[in-house]
PDB file of C-alpha atoms in Angstrom:
ATOM      1  CA  MET A  16       0.006  -0.026  -0.001  1.00  0.00           C
ATOM      2  CA  THR A  17       1.388   3.390  -0.967  1.00  0.00           C
ATOM      3  CA  SER A  18       1.021   6.307   1.434  1.00  0.00           C
ATOM      4  CA  GLN A  19      -1.427   9.071   0.477  1.00  0.00           C
ATOM      5  CA  GLN A  20       0.218  12.030  -1.286  1.00  0.00           C
ATOM      6  CA  PRO A  21       0.191  15.062   1.045  1.00  0.00           C
ATOM      7  CA  LYS A  22      -2.192  17.853   0.061  1.00  0.00           C
ATOM      8  CA  TYR A  23       0.586  20.458   0.355  1.00  0.00           C
ATOM      9  CA  GLU A  24       4.266  20.857   1.171  1.00  0.00           C
ATOM     10  CA  TYR A  25       5.696  23.631   3.290  1.00  0.00           C
ATOM     11  CA  VAL A  26       8.770  24.875   1.449  1.00  0.00           C
ATOM     12  CA  SER A  27      10.540  27.592   3.376  1.00  0.00           C
ATOM     13  CA  SER A  28      10.211  30.987   5.005  1.00  0.00           C
ATOM     14  CA  ALA A  29      12.240  34.194   5.030  1.00  0.00           C
ATOM     15  CA  LYS A  30      12.221  37.749   6.157  1.00  0.00           C
ATOM     16  CA  LEU A  31      10.197  40.129   3.948  1.00  0.00           C
ATOM     17  CA  PRO A  32      10.780  43.797   4.780  1.00  0.00           C
ATOM     18  CA  THR A  33       8.122  46.018   3.151  1.00  0.00           C
ATOM     19  CA  ARG A  34       7.231  49.733   3.290  1.00  0.00           C
ATOM     20  CA  LEU A  35       4.388  48.755   5.607  1.00  0.00           C
ATOM     21  CA  GLY A  36       6.457  46.734   8.044  1.00  0.00           C
ATOM     22  CA  ASN A  37       8.749  43.764   8.468  1.00  0.00           C
ATOM     23  CA  PHE A  38       6.875  40.556   7.568  1.00  0.00           C
ATOM     24  CA  ARG A  39       7.843  36.938   7.065  1.00  0.00           C
ATOM     25  CA  ILE A  40       6.934  35.121   3.849  1.00  0.00           C
ATOM     26  CA  HIS A  41       6.171  31.410   3.921  1.00  0.00           C
ATOM     27  CA  GLY A  42       6.053  29.199   0.802  1.00  0.00           C
ATOM     28  CA  PHE A  43       3.647  26.311   0.199  1.00  0.00           C
ATOM     29  CA  VAL A  44       3.060  24.046  -2.786  1.00  0.00           C
ATOM     30  CA  GLU A  45       0.057  21.862  -3.430  1.00  0.00           C
ATOM     31  CA  ALA A  46       0.396  18.259  -4.716  1.00  0.00           C
ATOM     32  CA  SER A  47      -0.818  19.658  -8.107  1.00  0.00           C
ATOM     33  CA  GLY A  48       2.187  21.950  -8.252  1.00  0.00           C
ATOM     34  CA  GLN A  49       0.283  25.124  -7.557  1.00  0.00           C
ATOM     35  CA  GLU A  50       2.307  27.478  -5.360  1.00  0.00           C
ATOM     36  CA  HIS A  51       0.936  29.758  -2.629  1.00  0.00           C
ATOM     37  CA  VAL A  52       2.462  32.045   0.076  1.00  0.00           C
ATOM     38  CA  ALA A  53       1.493  33.336   3.443  1.00  0.00           C
ATOM     39  CA  LEU A  54       2.717  36.545   5.055  1.00  0.00           C
ATOM     40  CA  SER A  55       2.962  36.716   8.858  1.00  0.00           C
ATOM     41  CA  TYR A  56       3.543  39.677  11.058  1.00  0.00           C
ATOM     42  CA  GLY A  57       4.474  39.578  14.727  1.00  0.00           C
ATOM     43  CA  ASP A  58       3.975  36.774  17.192  1.00  0.00           C
ATOM     44  CA  TRP A  59       0.900  35.201  18.849  1.00  0.00           C
ATOM     45  CA  LYS A  60       0.007  32.535  21.345  1.00  0.00           C
ATOM     46  CA  GLU A  61      -1.888  29.357  20.467  1.00  0.00           C
ATOM     47  CA  SER A  62      -4.967  30.752  22.226  1.00  0.00           C
ATOM     48  CA  ASP A  63      -4.970  34.120  20.458  1.00  0.00           C
ATOM     49  CA  VAL A  64      -7.577  35.196  17.924  1.00  0.00           C
ATOM     50  CA  VAL A  65      -5.414  36.057  14.935  1.00  0.00           C
ATOM     51  CA  PRO A  66      -6.502  38.622  12.305  1.00  0.00           C
ATOM     52  CA  ILE A  67      -6.131  37.059   8.885  1.00  0.00           C
ATOM     53  CA  ARG A  68      -7.042  37.784   5.285  1.00  0.00           C
ATOM     54  CA  ILE A  69      -7.439  35.273   2.495  1.00  0.00           C
ATOM     55  CA  HIS A  70      -6.381  37.141  -0.651  1.00  0.00           C
ATOM     56  CA  SER A  71      -6.565  35.617  -4.105  1.00  0.00           C
ATOM     57  CA  GLU A  72      -3.868  36.768  -6.510  1.00  0.00           C
ATOM     58  CA  CYS A  73      -4.704  39.749  -8.754  1.00  0.00           C
ATOM     59  CA  LEU A  74      -1.731  40.757 -10.843  1.00  0.00           C
ATOM     60  CA  THR A  75      -3.527  43.710 -12.299  1.00  0.00           C
ATOM     61  CA  GLY A  76      -4.751  45.117  -9.012  1.00  0.00           C
ATOM     62  CA  ASP A  77      -1.938  43.977  -6.627  1.00  0.00           C
ATOM     63  CA  ALA A  78       1.095  44.682  -8.808  1.00  0.00           C
ATOM     64  CA  LEU A  79      -0.019  46.915 -11.685  1.00  0.00           C
ATOM     65  CA  PHE A  80      -2.155  49.340  -9.660  1.00  0.00           C
ATOM     66  CA  SER A  81      -5.444  48.749 -11.571  1.00  0.00           C
ATOM     67  CA  THR A  82      -8.422  50.600 -10.243  1.00  0.00           C
ATOM     68  CA  ARG A  83     -11.037  48.507 -12.027  1.00  0.00           C
ATOM     69  CA  CYS A  84     -11.098  46.220  -9.007  1.00  0.00           C
ATOM     70  CA  ASP A  85     -10.516  46.761  -5.257  1.00  0.00           C
ATOM     71  CA  CYS A  86      -7.933  43.996  -4.835  1.00  0.00           C
ATOM     72  CA  GLY A  87      -4.737  46.002  -4.512  1.00  0.00           C
ATOM     73  CA  TYR A  88      -6.357  48.403  -2.026  1.00  0.00           C
ATOM     74  CA  GLN A  89      -7.602  45.536   0.125  1.00  0.00           C
ATOM     75  CA  LEU A  90      -4.241  43.785   0.071  1.00  0.00           C
ATOM     76  CA  GLU A  91      -2.500  46.932   1.339  1.00  0.00           C
ATOM     77  CA  LYS A  92      -5.188  47.636   3.859  1.00  0.00           C
ATOM     78  CA  ALA A  93      -4.999  44.070   5.239  1.00  0.00           C
ATOM     79  CA  MET A  94      -1.262  44.267   5.709  1.00  0.00           C
ATOM     80  CA  ALA A  95      -1.587  47.669   7.430  1.00  0.00           C
ATOM     81  CA  ASN A  96      -4.253  46.274   9.742  1.00  0.00           C
ATOM     82  CA  MET A  97      -1.931  43.439  10.683  1.00  0.00           C
ATOM     83  CA  VAL A  98       0.784  45.964  11.537  1.00  0.00           C
ATOM     84  CA  GLU A  99      -1.555  48.107  13.595  1.00  0.00           C
ATOM     85  CA  LYS A 100      -2.825  45.065  15.469  1.00  0.00           C
ATOM     86  CA  GLY A 101       0.748  43.844  16.110  1.00  0.00           C
ATOM     87  CA  PHE A 102       0.249  40.427  14.509  1.00  0.00           C
ATOM     88  CA  GLY A 103      -1.646  38.682  11.781  1.00  0.00           C
ATOM     89  CA  VAL A 104      -1.499  36.465   8.740  1.00  0.00           C
ATOM     90  CA  LEU A 105      -2.287  36.967   5.101  1.00  0.00           C
ATOM     91  CA  LEU A 106      -2.864  33.875   2.930  1.00  0.00           C
ATOM     92  CA  TYR A 107      -2.031  34.800  -0.628  1.00  0.00           C
ATOM     93  CA  LEU A 108      -3.556  32.162  -2.921  1.00  0.00           C
ATOM     94  CA  ARG A 109      -2.545  31.854  -6.586  1.00  0.00           C
ATOM     95  CA  GLN A 110      -5.962  31.759  -8.133  1.00  0.00           C
ATOM     96  CA  GLU A 111      -6.136  34.694 -10.528  1.00  0.00           C
ATOM     97  CA  GLY A 112      -9.456  35.966 -11.753  1.00  0.00           C
ATOM     98  CA  ARG A 113     -11.571  33.952  -9.256  1.00  0.00           C
ATOM     99  CA  GLY A 114      -9.771  30.842 -10.533  1.00  0.00           C
ATOM    100  CA  ILE A 115      -9.968  31.318 -14.334  1.00  0.00           C
ATOM    101  CA  GLY A 116      -6.358  32.479 -14.797  1.00  0.00           C
ATOM    102  CA  LEU A 117      -4.703  35.677 -15.870  1.00  0.00           C
ATOM    103  CA  LEU A 118      -5.267  35.509 -19.696  1.00  0.00           C
ATOM    104  CA  ASN A 119      -8.905  34.478 -19.263  1.00  0.00           C
ATOM    105  CA  LYS A 120      -9.256  37.394 -16.896  1.00  0.00           C
ATOM    106  CA  ILE A 121      -8.078  39.730 -19.622  1.00  0.00           C
ATOM    107  CA  ARG A 122     -10.609  38.124 -22.003  1.00  0.00           C
ATOM    108  CA  ALA A 123     -13.285  38.724 -19.314  1.00  0.00           C
ATOM    109  CA  TYR A 124     -12.094  42.369 -18.992  1.00  0.00           C
ATOM    110  CA  ASN A 125     -12.605  42.743 -22.735  1.00  0.00           C
ATOM    111  CA  LEU A 126     -16.206  41.539 -22.403  1.00  0.00           C
ATOM    112  CA  GLN A 127     -16.708  43.870 -19.491  1.00  0.00           C
ATOM    113  CA  ASP A 128     -15.493  46.779 -21.676  1.00  0.00           C
ATOM    114  CA  ALA A 129     -18.298  45.791 -24.094  1.00  0.00           C
ATOM    115  CA  GLY A 130     -20.923  45.966 -21.374  1.00  0.00           C
ATOM    116  CA  MET A 131     -20.971  42.747 -19.361  1.00  0.00           C
ATOM    117  CA  ASP A 132     -20.477  42.623 -15.636  1.00  0.00           C
ATOM    118  CA  THR A 133     -17.794  40.467 -14.046  1.00  0.00           C
ATOM    119  CA  VAL A 134     -20.109  37.510 -13.440  1.00  0.00           C
ATOM    120  CA  GLU A 135     -21.634  37.603 -16.967  1.00  0.00           C
ATOM    121  CA  ALA A 136     -18.183  37.784 -18.511  1.00  0.00           C
ATOM    122  CA  ASN A 137     -16.877  34.738 -16.631  1.00  0.00           C
ATOM    123  CA  GLU A 138     -20.012  32.751 -17.468  1.00  0.00           C
ATOM    124  CA  HIS A 139     -19.837  33.808 -21.143  1.00  0.00           C
ATOM    125  CA  LEU A 140     -16.340  32.313 -21.262  1.00  0.00           C
ATOM    126  CA  GLY A 141     -17.742  29.057 -19.976  1.00  0.00           C
ATOM    127  CA  PHE A 142     -16.678  29.364 -16.306  1.00  0.00           C
ATOM    128  CA  ASP A 143     -18.596  29.488 -13.069  1.00  0.00           C
ATOM    129  CA  ALA A 144     -18.798  32.904 -11.498  1.00  0.00           C
ATOM    130  CA  ASP A 145     -16.251  31.886  -8.841  1.00  0.00           C
ATOM    131  CA  LEU A 146     -13.980  28.873  -9.136  1.00  0.00           C
ATOM    132  CA  ARG A 147     -11.813  29.556  -6.121  1.00  0.00           C
ATOM    133  CA  SER A 148     -10.979  26.906  -3.499  1.00  0.00           C
ATOM    134  CA  TYR A 149      -9.911  27.563   0.041  1.00  0.00           C
ATOM    135  CA  ASP A 150      -9.036  23.963   1.011  1.00  0.00           C
ATOM    136  CA  ILE A 151      -5.409  24.673   1.569  1.00  0.00           C
ATOM    137  CA  CYS A 152      -6.129  27.480   4.067  1.00  0.00           C
ATOM    138  CA  LYS A 153      -6.551  25.223   7.100  1.00  0.00           C
ATOM    139  CA  LEU A 154      -3.232  23.515   6.425  1.00  0.00           C
ATOM    140  CA  MET A 155      -1.421  26.817   6.058  1.00  0.00           C
ATOM    141  CA  LEU A 156      -2.922  28.159   9.212  1.00  0.00           C
ATOM    142  CA  GLU A 157      -2.014  25.011  11.134  1.00  0.00           C
ATOM    143  CA  LYS A 158       1.590  25.332   9.998  1.00  0.00           C
ATOM    144  CA  LEU A 159       1.578  28.886  11.255  1.00  0.00           C
ATOM    145  CA  ASN A 160       0.014  27.876  14.606  1.00  0.00           C
ATOM    146  CA  VAL A 161      -3.207  29.819  14.068  1.00  0.00           C
ATOM    147  CA  ASN A 162      -6.260  28.163  15.625  1.00  0.00           C
ATOM    148  CA  LYS A 163      -8.829  30.975  15.950  1.00  0.00           C
ATOM    149  CA  VAL A 164      -9.232  33.795  13.470  1.00  0.00           C
ATOM    150  CA  GLU A 165     -10.791  37.150  12.894  1.00  0.00           C
ATOM    151  CA  LEU A 166     -11.301  37.136   9.160  1.00  0.00           C
ATOM    152  CA  MET A 167     -10.821  40.392   7.271  1.00  0.00           C
ATOM    153  CA  THR A 168     -13.352  40.120   4.414  1.00  0.00           C
ATOM    154  CA  ASN A 169     -16.500  41.429   2.971  1.00  0.00           C
ATOM    155  CA  ASN A 170     -17.309  38.014   1.519  1.00  0.00           C
ATOM    156  CA  PRO A 171     -19.404  35.784   3.861  1.00  0.00           C
ATOM    157  CA  ARG A 172     -18.617  32.784   1.591  1.00  0.00           C
ATOM    158  CA  LYS A 173     -15.044  32.857   2.935  1.00  0.00           C
ATOM    159  CA  VAL A 174     -16.320  32.530   6.452  1.00  0.00           C
ATOM    160  CA  ALA A 175     -18.429  29.559   5.531  1.00  0.00           C
ATOM    161  CA  ALA A 176     -15.563  27.980   3.658  1.00  0.00           C
ATOM    162  CA  LEU A 177     -13.254  28.211   6.654  1.00  0.00           C
ATOM    163  CA  GLU A 178     -15.928  26.944   9.125  1.00  0.00           C
ATOM    164  CA  LYS A 179     -16.550  24.006   6.823  1.00  0.00           C
ATOM    165  CA  LEU A 180     -12.798  23.213   6.993  1.00  0.00           C
ATOM    166  CA  GLY A 181     -12.988  23.280  10.792  1.00  0.00           C
ATOM    167  CA  VAL A 182     -11.312  26.664  11.327  1.00  0.00           C
ATOM    168  CA  GLU A 183     -12.814  28.612  14.231  1.00  0.00           C
ATOM    169  CA  VAL A 184     -13.963  32.027  12.821  1.00  0.00           C
ATOM    170  CA  VAL A 185     -14.517  34.168  15.868  1.00  0.00           C
ATOM    171  CA  ALA A 186     -15.443  37.261  13.904  1.00  0.00           C
ATOM    172  CA  ARG A 187     -15.657  38.689  10.394  1.00  0.00           C
ATOM    173  CA  LYS A 188     -14.121  42.135  10.123  1.00  0.00           C
ATOM    174  CA  PRO A 189     -15.211  44.185   7.106  1.00  0.00           C
ATOM    175  CA  ILE A 190     -12.289  45.510   5.073  1.00  0.00           C
ATOM    176  CA  ASP A 191     -12.160  48.846   3.265  1.00  0.00           C
ATOM    177  CA  HIS A 192     -12.759  48.548  -0.392  1.00  0.00           C
ATOM    178  CA  GLY A 193     -11.251  51.627  -1.965  1.00  0.00           C
ATOM    179  CA  ILE A 194     -14.245  52.391  -4.090  1.00  0.00           C
ATOM    180  CA  THR A 195     -13.524  54.431  -7.248  1.00  0.00           C
ATOM    181  CA  LYS A 196     -15.415  55.470 -10.372  1.00  0.00           C
ATOM    182  CA  ASP A 197     -13.680  52.626 -12.155  1.00  0.00           C
ATOM    183  CA  ASN A 198     -14.618  49.808  -9.773  1.00  0.00           C
ATOM    184  CA  LYS A 199     -18.011  51.008  -8.499  1.00  0.00           C
ATOM    185  CA  HIS A 200     -19.970  48.763 -10.869  1.00  0.00           C
ATOM    186  CA  TYR A 201     -17.670  45.869 -10.127  1.00  0.00           C
ATOM    187  CA  ILE A 202     -18.241  46.166  -6.355  1.00  0.00           C
ATOM    188  CA  LYS A 203     -21.963  46.619  -6.988  1.00  0.00           C
ATOM    189  CA  THR A 204     -21.971  43.309  -8.962  1.00  0.00           C
ATOM    190  CA  LYS A 205     -20.078  41.550  -6.127  1.00  0.00           C
ATOM    191  CA  THR A 206     -22.690  42.769  -3.729  1.00  0.00           C
ATOM    192  CA  GLU A 207     -25.784  41.828  -5.752  1.00  0.00           C
ATOM    193  CA  LYS A 208     -24.629  38.618  -7.426  1.00  0.00           C
ATOM    194  CA  LEU A 209     -21.853  37.198  -5.198  1.00  0.00           C
ATOM    195  CA  GLY A 210     -23.214  38.053  -1.762  1.00  0.00           C
ATOM    196  CA  HIS A 211     -20.420  40.414  -0.673  1.00  0.00           C
ATOM    197  CA  ALA A 212     -21.366  42.677   2.300  1.00  0.00           C
ATOM    198  CA  PHE A 213     -21.152  46.320   1.248  1.00  0.00           C
ATOM    199  CA  ASP A 214     -23.167  49.352   2.356  1.00  0.00           C
ATOM    200  CA  PRO A 215     -25.784  49.940  -0.427  1.00  0.00           C
ATOM    201  CA  HIS A 216     -25.445  53.689   0.095  1.00  0.00           C
ATOM    202  CA  LEU A 217     -21.993  53.426  -1.551  1.00  0.00           C
ATOM    203  CA  PHE A 218     -23.663  52.845  -4.915  1.00  0.00           C
ATOM    204  CA  LYS A 219     -25.894  55.925  -4.933  1.00  0.00           C
ATOM    205  CA  ASP A 220     -24.865  58.557  -7.539  1.00  0.00           C
TER     206      ASP A 220
END
């Protein structure tokens, strides 16, 4: 009998100084070969409620400063919140475009330029509205000695996903979204079609 292949492998960690503070970066790889990282800040005890964010990769928003989504703003805000709190963890999952990949996301952007919303564009390309998986999160949190979390998110589905995995979510903390004229419709779609929790007054003209 062969042993079951592990769901992930912890690779290594290193210091990661940033303009927001001095973090540590931790590398993980799934059995499929997909790579993910976690950022940790500060120290905590096993019994502490640790503020965390699950952030799906968004090259355009995180690295190229796009304002047609709120991803880059939320990434920076989450890291700043961790520094302000004194400790925390950010799980950075490599699942671009809600899991459809970078080039398909660009195709979806093209369809959005022609009038579709983000959900309609993904579905027009033959994908579900959201293909992301959070299964690796519990394993990453266990490696980082995180047992109870305060989840920084506007997406209640992430809370449900963690609870289904057996992670104790003590609270959901809304995270600022950085609304702009370019992403207002995108955020409105996330609220109406994907169940994100935003104040409806944000969308009044």
